[in-house]
CSV table of C-alpha atoms in Angstrom, one decimal:
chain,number,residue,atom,x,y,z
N,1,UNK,CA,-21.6,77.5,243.5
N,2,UNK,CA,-23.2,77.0,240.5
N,3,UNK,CA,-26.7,77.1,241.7
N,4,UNK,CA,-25.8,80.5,243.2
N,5,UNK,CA,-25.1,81.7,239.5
N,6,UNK,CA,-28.0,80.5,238.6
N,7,UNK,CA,-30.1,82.2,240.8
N,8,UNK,CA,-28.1,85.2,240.1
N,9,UNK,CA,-29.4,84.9,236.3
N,10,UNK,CA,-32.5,84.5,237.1
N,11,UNK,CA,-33.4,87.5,239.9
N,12,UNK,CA,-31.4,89.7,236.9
N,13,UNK,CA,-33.7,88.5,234.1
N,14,UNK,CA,-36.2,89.1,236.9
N,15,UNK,CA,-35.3,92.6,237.4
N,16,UNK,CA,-35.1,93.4,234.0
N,17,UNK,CA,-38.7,92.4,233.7
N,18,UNK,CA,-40.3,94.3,236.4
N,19,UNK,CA,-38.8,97.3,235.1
N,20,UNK,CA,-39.7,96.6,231.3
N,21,UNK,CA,-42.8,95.8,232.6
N,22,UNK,CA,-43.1,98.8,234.9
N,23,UNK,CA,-41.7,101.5,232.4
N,24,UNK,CA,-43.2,100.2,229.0
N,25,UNK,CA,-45.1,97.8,229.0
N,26,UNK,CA,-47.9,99.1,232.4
N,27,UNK,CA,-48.2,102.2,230.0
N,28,UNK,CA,-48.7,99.9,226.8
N,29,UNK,CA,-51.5,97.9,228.6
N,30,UNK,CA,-52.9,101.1,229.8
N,31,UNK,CA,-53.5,102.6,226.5
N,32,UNK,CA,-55.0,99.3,225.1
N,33,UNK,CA,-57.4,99.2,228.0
N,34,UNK,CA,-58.4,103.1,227.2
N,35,UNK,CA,-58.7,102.4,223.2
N,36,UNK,CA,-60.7,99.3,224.0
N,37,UNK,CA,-63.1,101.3,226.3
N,38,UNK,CA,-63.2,104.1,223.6
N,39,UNK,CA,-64.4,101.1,221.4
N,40,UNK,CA,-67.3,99.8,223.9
N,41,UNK,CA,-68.5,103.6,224.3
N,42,UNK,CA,-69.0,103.7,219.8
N,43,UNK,CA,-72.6,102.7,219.8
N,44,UNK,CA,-72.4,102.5,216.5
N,45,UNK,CA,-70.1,99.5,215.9
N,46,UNK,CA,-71.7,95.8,215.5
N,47,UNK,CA,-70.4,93.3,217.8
N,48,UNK,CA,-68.1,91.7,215.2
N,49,UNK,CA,-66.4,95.4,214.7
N,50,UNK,CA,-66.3,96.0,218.5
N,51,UNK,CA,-64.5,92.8,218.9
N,52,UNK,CA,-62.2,93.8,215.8
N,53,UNK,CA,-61.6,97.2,217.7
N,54,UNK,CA,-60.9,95.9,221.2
N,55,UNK,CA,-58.3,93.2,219.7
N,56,UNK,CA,-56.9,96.0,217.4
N,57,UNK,CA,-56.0,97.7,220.7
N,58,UNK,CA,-54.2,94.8,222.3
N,59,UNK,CA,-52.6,93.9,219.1
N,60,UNK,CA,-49.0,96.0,220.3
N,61,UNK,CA,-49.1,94.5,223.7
N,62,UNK,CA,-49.8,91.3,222.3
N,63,UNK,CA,-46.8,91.9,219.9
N,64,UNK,CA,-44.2,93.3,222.8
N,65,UNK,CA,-45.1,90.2,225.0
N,66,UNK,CA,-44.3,88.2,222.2
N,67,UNK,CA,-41.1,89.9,221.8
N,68,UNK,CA,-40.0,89.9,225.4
N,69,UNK,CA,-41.1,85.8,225.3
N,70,UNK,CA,-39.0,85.3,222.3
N,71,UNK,CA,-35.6,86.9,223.8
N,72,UNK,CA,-35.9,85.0,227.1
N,73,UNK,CA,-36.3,81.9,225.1
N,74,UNK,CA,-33.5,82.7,223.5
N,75,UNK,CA,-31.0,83.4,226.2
N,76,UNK,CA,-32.2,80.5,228.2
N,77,UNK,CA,-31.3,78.5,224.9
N,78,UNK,CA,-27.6,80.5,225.1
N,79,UNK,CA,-27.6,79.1,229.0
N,80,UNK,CA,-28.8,76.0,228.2
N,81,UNK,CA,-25.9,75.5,225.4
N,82,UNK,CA,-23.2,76.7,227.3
N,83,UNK,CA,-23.8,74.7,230.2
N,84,UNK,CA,-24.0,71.8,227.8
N,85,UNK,CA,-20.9,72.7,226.2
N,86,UNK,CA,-19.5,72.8,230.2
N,87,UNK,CA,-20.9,69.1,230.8
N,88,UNK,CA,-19.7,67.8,227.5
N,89,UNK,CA,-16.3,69.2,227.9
N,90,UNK,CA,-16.5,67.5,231.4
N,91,UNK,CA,-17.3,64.5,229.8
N,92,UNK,CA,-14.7,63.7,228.0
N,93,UNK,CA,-11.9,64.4,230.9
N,94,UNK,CA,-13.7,61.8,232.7
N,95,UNK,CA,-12.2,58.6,232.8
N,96,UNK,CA,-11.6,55.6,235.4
N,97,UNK,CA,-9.1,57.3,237.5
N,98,UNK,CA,-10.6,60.5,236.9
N,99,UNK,CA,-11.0,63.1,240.5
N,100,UNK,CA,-14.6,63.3,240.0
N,101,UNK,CA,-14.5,66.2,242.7
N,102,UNK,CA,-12.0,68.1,240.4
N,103,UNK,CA,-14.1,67.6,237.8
N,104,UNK,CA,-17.1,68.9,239.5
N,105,UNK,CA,-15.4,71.7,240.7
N,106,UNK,CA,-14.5,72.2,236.8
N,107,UNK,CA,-18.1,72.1,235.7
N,108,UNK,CA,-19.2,74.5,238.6
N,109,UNK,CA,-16.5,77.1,238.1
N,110,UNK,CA,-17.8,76.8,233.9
N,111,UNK,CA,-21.6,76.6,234.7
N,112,UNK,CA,-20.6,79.9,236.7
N,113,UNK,CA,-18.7,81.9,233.8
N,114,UNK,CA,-22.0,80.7,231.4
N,115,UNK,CA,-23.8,82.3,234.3
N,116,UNK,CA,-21.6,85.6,235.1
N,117,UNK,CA,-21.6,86.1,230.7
N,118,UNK,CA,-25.1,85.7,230.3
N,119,UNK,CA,-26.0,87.9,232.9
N,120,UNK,CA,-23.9,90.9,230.6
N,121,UNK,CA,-26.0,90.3,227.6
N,122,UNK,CA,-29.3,91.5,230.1
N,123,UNK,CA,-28.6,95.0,229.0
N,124,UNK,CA,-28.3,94.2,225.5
N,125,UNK,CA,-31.8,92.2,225.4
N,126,UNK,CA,-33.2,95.0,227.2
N,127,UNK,CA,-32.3,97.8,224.8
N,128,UNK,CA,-33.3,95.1,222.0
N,129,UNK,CA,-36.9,95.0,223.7
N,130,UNK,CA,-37.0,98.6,224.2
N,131,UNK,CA,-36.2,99.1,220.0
N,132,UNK,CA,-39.0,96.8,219.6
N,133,UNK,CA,-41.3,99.0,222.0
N,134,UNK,CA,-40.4,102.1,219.7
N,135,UNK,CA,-42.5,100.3,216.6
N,136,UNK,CA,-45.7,100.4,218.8
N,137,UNK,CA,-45.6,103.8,220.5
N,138,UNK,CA,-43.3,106.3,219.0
N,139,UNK,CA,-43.4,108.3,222.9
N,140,UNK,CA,-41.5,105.5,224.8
């Protein structure tokens, strides 16, 4: 049960990845492959200022990534917490003449709501990304 609602978190943060990646950040990557090419064709530029220009064009992807690594490290630490708080509270019910497979069922039906809550804040990370996307290319 609760390695079903894991798996369920995990194909939604999934999802929510291919399609950031498909709808913002493809068409982020794209225009910092264009700029750096429009640096390589300035014949004009030393190597030092071509490097400067091609890394100046992967600076916002750089930055987005960054972004997008930063919120999944955060909910996984939300997860992580929650299931915690799940064990612990476990925990302490247990005792000698504890029903260990009541108390497992406990944990799995709380492992699951952590699960079930955490995928509802998907939509909220997403929109969070996107406002971060907005910074870097005003046309998203």
């Amino acid at each position: 049960m609760a390695s079903e609602a894991q798996a369920n978190v995990q194909r939604a943060v999934e999802q929510m990845l291919e399609t950031i990646e498909k709808e913002k950040l493809r068409p982020l990557l794209r225009e910092a492959h264009l700029g750096s090419a429009r640096c390589c064709e300035n014949m004009l530029l030393s190597k030092d200022q071509l490097e400067h220009c091609m890394q100046k064009t992967f600076q916002p992807a750089h930055e987005i990534q960054s972004v997008i690594s930063n919120e999944l490290n955060h909910l996984q630490d939300r997860l992580t917490r929650c299931a915690q708080q799940c064990q612990d509270n476990v925990q302490d019910k247990l005792s000698n003449n504890s029903d260990i497979s009541l108390l497992q069922k406990e944990l799995d039906i709380c492992v699951v709501k952590c699960c079930d809550s955490h995928i509802k804040l998907i939509p909220t990370i997403m929109n969070r990304i996107y406002d971060s996307l907005k910074q870097f290319q005003p046309t998203f």
